Protein backbone atom coordinates (compact mmCIF):
# COMPACT_ATOMS: atom_id res chain seq x y z
CA MET A 1 0.31 -0.24 -0.03
CA ILE A 2 1.05 3.64 -1.10
CA MET A 3 0.97 6.35 1.82
CA ILE A 4 -0.29 9.42 0.66
CA ARG A 5 1.43 11.86 3.36
CA SER A 6 0.97 15.42 1.27
CA LYS A 7 -1.88 17.42 2.30
CA HIS A 8 -1.59 19.34 -0.92
CA PHE A 9 -2.06 16.25 -2.75
CA LEU A 10 -4.89 15.49 -1.08
CA PHE A 11 -6.47 18.76 -1.79
CA THR A 12 -5.87 18.54 -5.24
CA VAL A 13 -7.50 14.93 -5.67
CA LEU A 14 -10.58 16.30 -3.58
CA LEU A 15 -10.48 19.60 -6.00
CA VAL A 16 -10.18 17.38 -9.07
CA SER A 17 -13.09 14.98 -7.96
CA PHE A 18 -15.34 18.32 -7.22
CA SER A 19 -14.33 19.80 -10.24
CA MET A 20 -15.26 16.33 -12.31
CA LEU A 21 -18.40 16.35 -11.07
CA VAL A 22 -19.75 20.07 -10.84
CA SER A 23 -17.94 21.18 -13.91
CA ALA A 24 -14.66 21.12 -15.82
CA GLN A 25 -14.53 24.37 -16.23
CA LYS A 26 -14.37 27.85 -13.72
CA ILE A 27 -17.39 29.11 -12.70
CA ASN A 28 -18.63 31.99 -14.77
CA GLY A 29 -21.40 33.02 -13.29
CA VAL A 30 -24.20 35.47 -13.22
CA SER A 31 -27.42 36.29 -10.53
CA LEU A 32 -30.45 36.03 -12.28
CA VAL A 33 -32.28 38.74 -10.99
CA ALA A 34 -36.12 37.17 -10.35
CA SER A 35 -38.68 38.81 -12.33
CA ARG A 36 -42.53 39.41 -13.02
CA ASP A 37 -42.12 37.64 -15.95
CA SER A 38 -41.59 34.04 -17.23
CA ILE A 39 -38.05 33.97 -19.39
CA THR A 40 -37.45 32.75 -23.14
CA SER A 41 -34.35 31.57 -24.92
CA LEU A 42 -33.84 35.19 -25.99
CA HIS A 43 -33.48 36.30 -22.78
CA VAL A 44 -30.60 33.49 -22.26
CA ASN A 45 -29.10 34.70 -25.09
CA SER A 46 -27.30 37.75 -23.05
CA VAL A 47 -26.00 35.32 -20.67
CA ILE A 48 -24.40 33.34 -23.10
CA ASP A 49 -22.98 36.29 -24.81
CA VAL A 50 -21.06 36.96 -22.14
CA ASN A 51 -19.43 34.17 -21.78
CA ALA A 52 -21.19 33.16 -18.66
CA ASN A 53 -21.75 29.14 -18.11
CA TYR A 54 -23.55 29.40 -14.62
CA VAL A 55 -26.36 31.20 -13.30
CA ALA A 56 -27.63 31.35 -9.87
CA LEU A 57 -31.27 31.39 -9.69
CA MET A 58 -32.79 33.02 -6.47
CA PRO A 59 -36.39 32.57 -5.32
CA PHE A 60 -37.13 34.18 -1.99
CA GLY A 61 -38.92 34.03 1.27
CA PHE A 62 -39.74 37.21 3.35
CA ILE A 63 -40.11 37.99 7.00
CA LYS A 64 -41.44 41.06 8.83
CA GLU A 65 -38.98 41.92 11.05
CA LEU A 66 -35.46 40.72 12.24
CA SER A 67 -37.01 38.86 15.16
CA SER A 68 -40.28 37.67 13.34
CA PRO A 69 -40.10 33.77 12.87
CA GLU A 70 -42.57 33.23 10.30
CA ILE A 71 -41.09 33.17 6.46
CA ARG A 72 -43.54 33.50 3.93
CA PHE A 73 -42.93 32.11 0.43
CA ASN A 74 -43.93 30.69 -2.77
CA SER A 75 -46.79 32.74 -2.58
CA LYS A 76 -48.97 34.09 -5.63
CA ARG A 77 -48.18 37.85 -4.58
CA GLN A 78 -45.14 37.17 -5.14
CA TRP A 79 -43.01 37.88 -8.64
CA PHE A 80 -42.91 34.58 -10.80
CA GLY A 81 -39.05 34.48 -10.65
CA GLU A 82 -39.33 34.30 -6.95
CA ARG A 83 -41.62 31.38 -6.46
CA GLU A 84 -41.21 27.83 -7.33
CA GLN A 85 -43.23 28.28 -10.92
CA GLY A 86 -40.68 30.55 -11.95
CA ILE A 87 -37.15 28.67 -10.92
CA ARG A 88 -38.97 25.80 -12.75
CA GLN A 89 -39.54 27.79 -15.67
CA TYR A 90 -36.04 29.53 -15.57
CA ALA A 91 -34.30 26.33 -15.27
CA LYS A 92 -36.06 24.61 -18.22
CA GLU A 93 -34.85 27.83 -20.65
CA LEU A 94 -31.35 27.54 -18.95
CA GLN A 95 -31.24 23.93 -19.68
CA ASN A 96 -32.46 24.21 -23.32
CA LYS A 97 -29.47 26.48 -23.87
CA GLY A 98 -27.00 24.36 -22.24
CA ILE A 99 -26.44 26.70 -19.34
CA LYS A 100 -25.48 25.04 -15.74
CA PHE A 101 -27.33 26.37 -12.74
CA MET A 102 -27.39 27.02 -8.75
CA ILE A 103 -30.38 27.57 -6.78
CA LYS A 104 -29.87 29.86 -3.87
CA PRO A 105 -32.50 30.57 -1.99
CA GLN A 106 -32.60 33.85 -0.12
CA ILE A 107 -34.38 36.00 2.53
CA TRP A 108 -35.70 39.52 2.28
CA VAL A 109 -36.52 40.88 5.68
CA TRP A 110 -38.90 44.13 5.15
CA ARG A 111 -37.22 47.63 4.39
CA GLY A 112 -34.25 45.60 3.63
CA GLN A 113 -32.97 44.87 6.97
CA PHE A 114 -29.42 42.92 6.82
CA THR A 115 -30.69 39.02 7.01
CA GLY A 116 -27.39 38.74 9.20
CA HIS A 117 -28.90 40.15 11.84
CA ILE A 118 -32.39 37.97 12.25
CA SER A 119 -32.31 36.42 15.69
CA MET A 120 -35.15 35.50 18.01
CA ASP A 121 -35.95 36.36 21.82
CA SER A 122 -36.98 33.20 23.19
CA GLU A 123 -36.67 29.14 22.09
CA THR A 124 -40.38 29.06 21.16
CA GLN A 125 -39.44 31.76 18.85
CA TRP A 126 -36.34 30.11 17.55
CA ASN A 127 -38.56 26.53 16.95
CA ILE A 128 -40.92 28.42 15.02
CA LEU A 129 -38.23 29.81 12.66
CA GLU A 130 -36.30 26.97 12.47
CA ASP A 131 -39.45 24.85 11.14
CA SER A 132 -40.45 27.54 8.78
CA TYR A 133 -37.05 27.78 7.39
CA SER A 134 -36.93 23.83 7.16
CA SER A 135 -40.13 24.21 4.72
CA PHE A 136 -38.55 26.96 2.87
CA ILE A 137 -35.53 25.51 2.07
CA LEU A 138 -36.13 21.67 1.68
CA MET A 139 -38.87 22.62 -0.64
CA TYR A 140 -36.43 24.33 -3.11
CA ALA A 141 -33.83 21.73 -2.39
CA ALA A 142 -36.24 19.18 -3.81
CA ILE A 143 -36.45 21.50 -6.88
CA ALA A 144 -32.99 21.48 -7.38
CA GLN A 145 -33.31 17.61 -7.21
CA GLU A 146 -35.73 17.39 -9.76
CA THR A 147 -34.63 19.83 -12.19
CA ASN A 148 -30.79 18.54 -11.80
CA ALA A 149 -29.39 22.03 -10.50
CA ALA A 150 -25.39 21.61 -10.52
CA LEU A 151 -25.18 23.67 -6.82
CA PHE A 152 -27.46 23.94 -4.25
CA CYS A 153 -26.79 27.12 -1.77
CA ILE A 154 -28.47 26.50 1.84
CA GLY A 155 -28.49 29.98 2.75
CA THR A 156 -27.50 33.33 2.28
CA GLU A 157 -26.00 35.80 5.14
CA LEU A 158 -27.75 34.12 7.86
CA GLU A 159 -24.82 34.80 10.28
CA LYS A 160 -26.94 35.01 13.84
CA PHE A 161 -29.26 32.48 12.78
CA VAL A 162 -26.45 30.35 11.95
CA ILE A 163 -24.00 30.92 15.02
CA SER A 164 -26.97 30.67 17.57
CA ARG A 165 -28.21 27.19 16.13
CA PRO A 166 -25.42 24.78 15.00
CA ALA A 167 -27.61 21.84 15.98
CA TYR A 168 -30.23 22.61 13.94
CA TRP A 169 -28.06 23.81 10.57
CA ASN A 170 -26.32 19.94 11.18
CA GLY A 171 -29.26 18.57 11.21
CA LEU A 172 -30.76 20.73 8.35
CA ILE A 173 -28.08 19.82 5.94
CA GLN A 174 -28.47 15.97 6.87
CA GLU A 175 -32.09 16.43 5.73
CA ILE A 176 -31.50 18.55 2.53
CA LYS A 177 -29.15 15.71 1.67
CA LYS A 178 -31.62 13.12 1.71
CA VAL A 179 -33.49 14.97 -0.84
CA TYR A 180 -30.80 16.71 -2.66
CA LYS A 181 -27.60 14.70 -4.01
CA GLY A 182 -25.85 17.56 -6.12
CA LYS A 183 -23.19 19.47 -4.44
CA LEU A 184 -24.18 21.93 -1.72
CA THR A 185 -22.59 25.47 -0.49
CA TYR A 186 -23.26 28.19 1.93
CA ALA A 187 -23.19 31.98 1.06
CA ALA A 188 -21.82 33.53 3.79
CA ASN A 189 -21.07 37.33 4.25
CA TRP A 190 -17.52 38.43 3.54
CA ASP A 191 -17.02 39.32 7.13
CA GLU A 192 -18.84 35.94 8.14
CA PHE A 193 -17.19 33.19 6.38
CA LYS A 194 -14.29 32.61 8.79
CA ARG A 195 -16.80 31.73 11.75
CA VAL A 196 -19.09 29.12 9.99
CA PRO A 197 -19.12 25.88 11.97
CA PHE A 198 -20.44 23.46 9.43
CA TRP A 199 -17.74 23.90 6.20
CA ASN A 200 -16.87 20.24 6.55
CA GLU A 201 -20.37 19.34 5.86
CA LEU A 202 -20.51 21.03 2.57
CA ASP A 203 -18.71 20.61 -0.84
CA CYS A 204 -17.36 24.25 -1.34
CA ILE A 205 -16.93 27.41 0.85
CA GLY A 206 -19.62 30.17 -0.37
CA ILE A 207 -18.78 33.71 0.05
CA ASP A 208 -20.40 36.99 -1.05
CA ALA A 209 -17.36 38.99 -1.49
CA TYR A 210 -18.00 42.41 -0.85
CA PHE A 211 -14.71 43.09 0.94
CA PRO A 212 -13.45 46.52 1.57
CA LEU A 213 -10.26 47.30 -0.34
CA THR A 214 -9.53 51.00 -0.90
CA ASP A 215 -11.04 54.23 -0.14
CA LYS A 216 -9.76 55.85 -3.46
CA LYS A 217 -12.80 57.50 -5.67
CA THR A 218 -11.37 55.56 -8.95
CA PRO A 219 -8.93 53.08 -7.62
CA THR A 220 -6.75 51.52 -10.26
CA VAL A 221 -6.42 47.62 -11.01
CA GLU A 222 -3.61 47.60 -8.87
CA GLU A 223 -4.89 49.45 -5.92
CA PHE A 224 -7.63 47.63 -6.11
CA GLU A 225 -5.39 44.35 -6.16
CA ALA A 226 -3.12 45.77 -3.08
CA GLY A 227 -6.81 45.44 -0.92
CA TRP A 228 -7.41 42.24 -1.96
CA ARG A 229 -3.85 41.15 -0.09
CA THR A 230 -5.18 40.54 3.64
CA HIS A 231 -8.36 39.29 2.41
CA LYS A 232 -6.84 36.73 0.29
CA ILE A 233 -4.43 35.30 3.14
CA GLU A 234 -7.49 35.18 5.36
CA ILE A 235 -9.66 33.05 2.36
CA GLN A 236 -6.70 30.73 2.24
CA LYS A 237 -6.15 30.15 5.69
CA ILE A 238 -9.76 28.78 5.70
CA GLN A 239 -9.50 27.17 2.45
CA ASN A 240 -6.78 25.48 4.08
CA LYS A 241 -8.39 24.61 7.15
CA PHE A 242 -11.33 22.59 5.70
CA ASN A 243 -9.72 21.25 2.42
CA LYS A 244 -12.49 23.08 0.74
CA PRO A 245 -12.48 24.64 -2.91
CA ILE A 246 -13.77 28.71 -2.50
CA LEU A 247 -16.57 30.16 -4.62
CA PHE A 248 -17.53 33.71 -4.73
CA THR A 249 -21.39 33.30 -4.58
CA GLU A 250 -21.70 36.62 -5.08
CA TYR A 251 -19.34 39.12 -6.67
CA GLY A 252 -19.08 42.40 -8.02
CA TYR A 253 -19.30 46.44 -7.74
CA ARG A 254 -21.57 48.91 -8.25
CA SER A 255 -20.43 51.71 -11.17
CA ILE A 256 -20.02 54.51 -8.54
CA ASP A 257 -17.31 56.65 -6.78
CA PHE A 258 -15.79 54.83 -4.24
CA THR A 259 -16.96 51.39 -5.21
CA GLY A 260 -14.06 49.75 -3.13
CA LYS A 261 -14.80 51.54 0.02
CA GLU A 262 -18.11 49.73 1.06
CA PRO A 263 -18.58 47.32 -2.05
CA TRP A 264 -21.92 45.96 -0.21
CA ASP A 265 -23.66 49.36 0.29
CA SER A 266 -26.53 49.01 -2.37
CA LYS A 267 -28.41 52.55 -1.05
CA ARG A 268 -29.66 54.51 -3.84
CA ILE A 269 -27.43 57.52 -4.57
CA THR A 270 -27.80 60.16 -7.34
CA GLY A 271 -25.62 61.95 -9.17
CA SER A 272 -22.39 59.39 -8.90
CA ILE A 273 -21.58 57.45 -11.72
CA ASN A 274 -18.04 55.62 -12.10
CA LEU A 275 -17.73 53.03 -15.20
CA LEU A 276 -14.03 52.91 -14.71
CA ALA A 277 -14.27 52.31 -11.18
CA GLN A 278 -16.39 49.48 -11.59
CA LYS A 279 -14.27 47.84 -14.40
CA ASN A 280 -10.88 48.16 -12.66
CA GLY A 281 -12.56 46.41 -9.73
CA LEU A 282 -13.69 43.32 -11.69
CA GLN A 283 -10.39 43.01 -13.31
CA ALA A 284 -8.41 43.03 -10.12
CA ILE A 285 -11.11 40.42 -8.49
CA HIS A 286 -10.44 38.18 -11.70
CA ASN A 287 -6.60 38.58 -11.43
CA GLN A 288 -6.24 37.73 -8.05
CA PHE A 289 -8.79 34.62 -7.97
CA TRP A 290 -9.46 33.24 -11.20
CA LYS A 291 -5.95 31.88 -11.86
CA GLU A 292 -6.00 29.70 -8.23
CA ASP A 293 -6.82 25.95 -8.49
CA TRP A 294 -8.40 26.33 -5.25
CA PHE A 295 -10.83 28.85 -6.54
CA LEU A 296 -14.20 27.47 -8.47
CA GLY A 297 -15.15 30.84 -9.66
CA GLY A 298 -18.17 33.13 -8.74
CA PHE A 299 -21.32 34.62 -9.66
CA ILE A 300 -21.45 38.46 -10.86
CA TRP A 301 -24.18 40.58 -9.06
CA LYS A 302 -26.55 41.19 -10.73
CA TRP A 303 -28.07 40.39 -13.93
CA PHE A 304 -31.80 41.45 -15.54
CA HIS A 305 -33.39 39.38 -18.46
CA LYS A 306 -34.32 42.25 -20.10
CA HIS A 307 -30.65 43.01 -21.41
CA THR A 308 -31.47 46.12 -23.49
CA GLU A 309 -33.65 47.65 -21.13
CA VAL A 310 -31.31 47.66 -18.17
CA GLY A 311 -27.92 49.06 -17.16
CA GLY A 312 -26.25 51.63 -19.21
CA GLU A 313 -23.69 54.30 -18.59
CA ASN A 314 -26.30 56.23 -16.73
CA ASN A 315 -26.73 53.56 -14.38
CA ASN A 316 -24.67 53.55 -10.96
CA ARG A 317 -26.07 50.40 -9.71
CA PHE A 318 -24.28 46.88 -9.70
CA THR A 319 -25.06 45.64 -13.01
CA PRO A 320 -22.51 45.43 -15.55
CA GLN A 321 -24.83 45.55 -18.54
CA ASN A 322 -24.50 47.56 -20.98
CA LYS A 323 -21.65 49.35 -19.47
CA PRO A 324 -17.69 48.64 -19.65
CA ALA A 325 -17.60 46.38 -17.43
CA GLU A 326 -19.91 44.02 -19.52
CA VAL A 327 -17.36 44.33 -22.32
CA LEU A 328 -14.84 43.59 -19.58
CA LEU A 329 -16.84 40.47 -18.11
CA ARG A 330 -17.29 39.01 -21.76
CA SER A 331 -13.53 39.42 -22.37
CA LEU A 332 -12.45 37.87 -18.64
CA TYR A 333 -15.26 34.73 -19.25
CA LYS A 334 -13.76 33.99 -22.03
CA GLN A 335 -10.39 33.94 -21.20
CA THR A 336 -11.36 31.45 -18.02
CA PRO A 337 -13.50 28.65 -19.71
């Protein structure tokens, strides 16, 4: 018997195994915004045109307050793309065009409060939340299995819920595995990923990569990359600790001044448009990560199905569509098949 002592070799074997099962390519993904409408093959063409090979589909559940335990989901009052019917229809259109997808259920708190702060006031309330979340997530895990989703994300930016209820989450993961036989991840916020207790139970470490990088108004590519150095070291520490590949479940920058300072900030701001800063941020993140063998790829935030009606050079939101950032993204995704 040959004894394998190299941790690097063991990780390489694990990474190759994951890549063979999920994709032989980097995940060059887009986060498809749920719409009121169904999509058609024409809407998928913009995904293909930017050389993306994966899409994140995002059904939503809603809660009233950060301390409210009831999640409302799959309601006819929701937009088509936010509920079961829409996820199935979107998945079919993507499959018809050969695009793989991740199903990534998300919670929206009324008034847009941060989901990482969801926390209950009593054991009774925690139990209600857990039952409600299990119903929500297991329904979409079953749909992920039925639609042959390549990846399933068990949660998005739920730090207080995760840290406060570790036994629940370990049990939930086992229940998900009974329903869905594909690969699993969790989308940790950029300042949460080091504290997630269940990475060993998943197939890859998911990070919503809105790391603060620079306080410059229009950072150069080099300044963005300098801002990544410390964060990249911390990411690699977690990757080495768990021997799991890294996936950016979300990444991207607004086309706005100071976009690298607090990249998570989505407040509506008028009168500040900076197309170059957005473009430089995308170039830097690809320079830093897409070449690494322990990095699976990522899903840019965000992409709308009606391509000709969104984005543009007067738009300072996250989408790269119809901006110089889209031209760059098309090139970057083509370079890393």
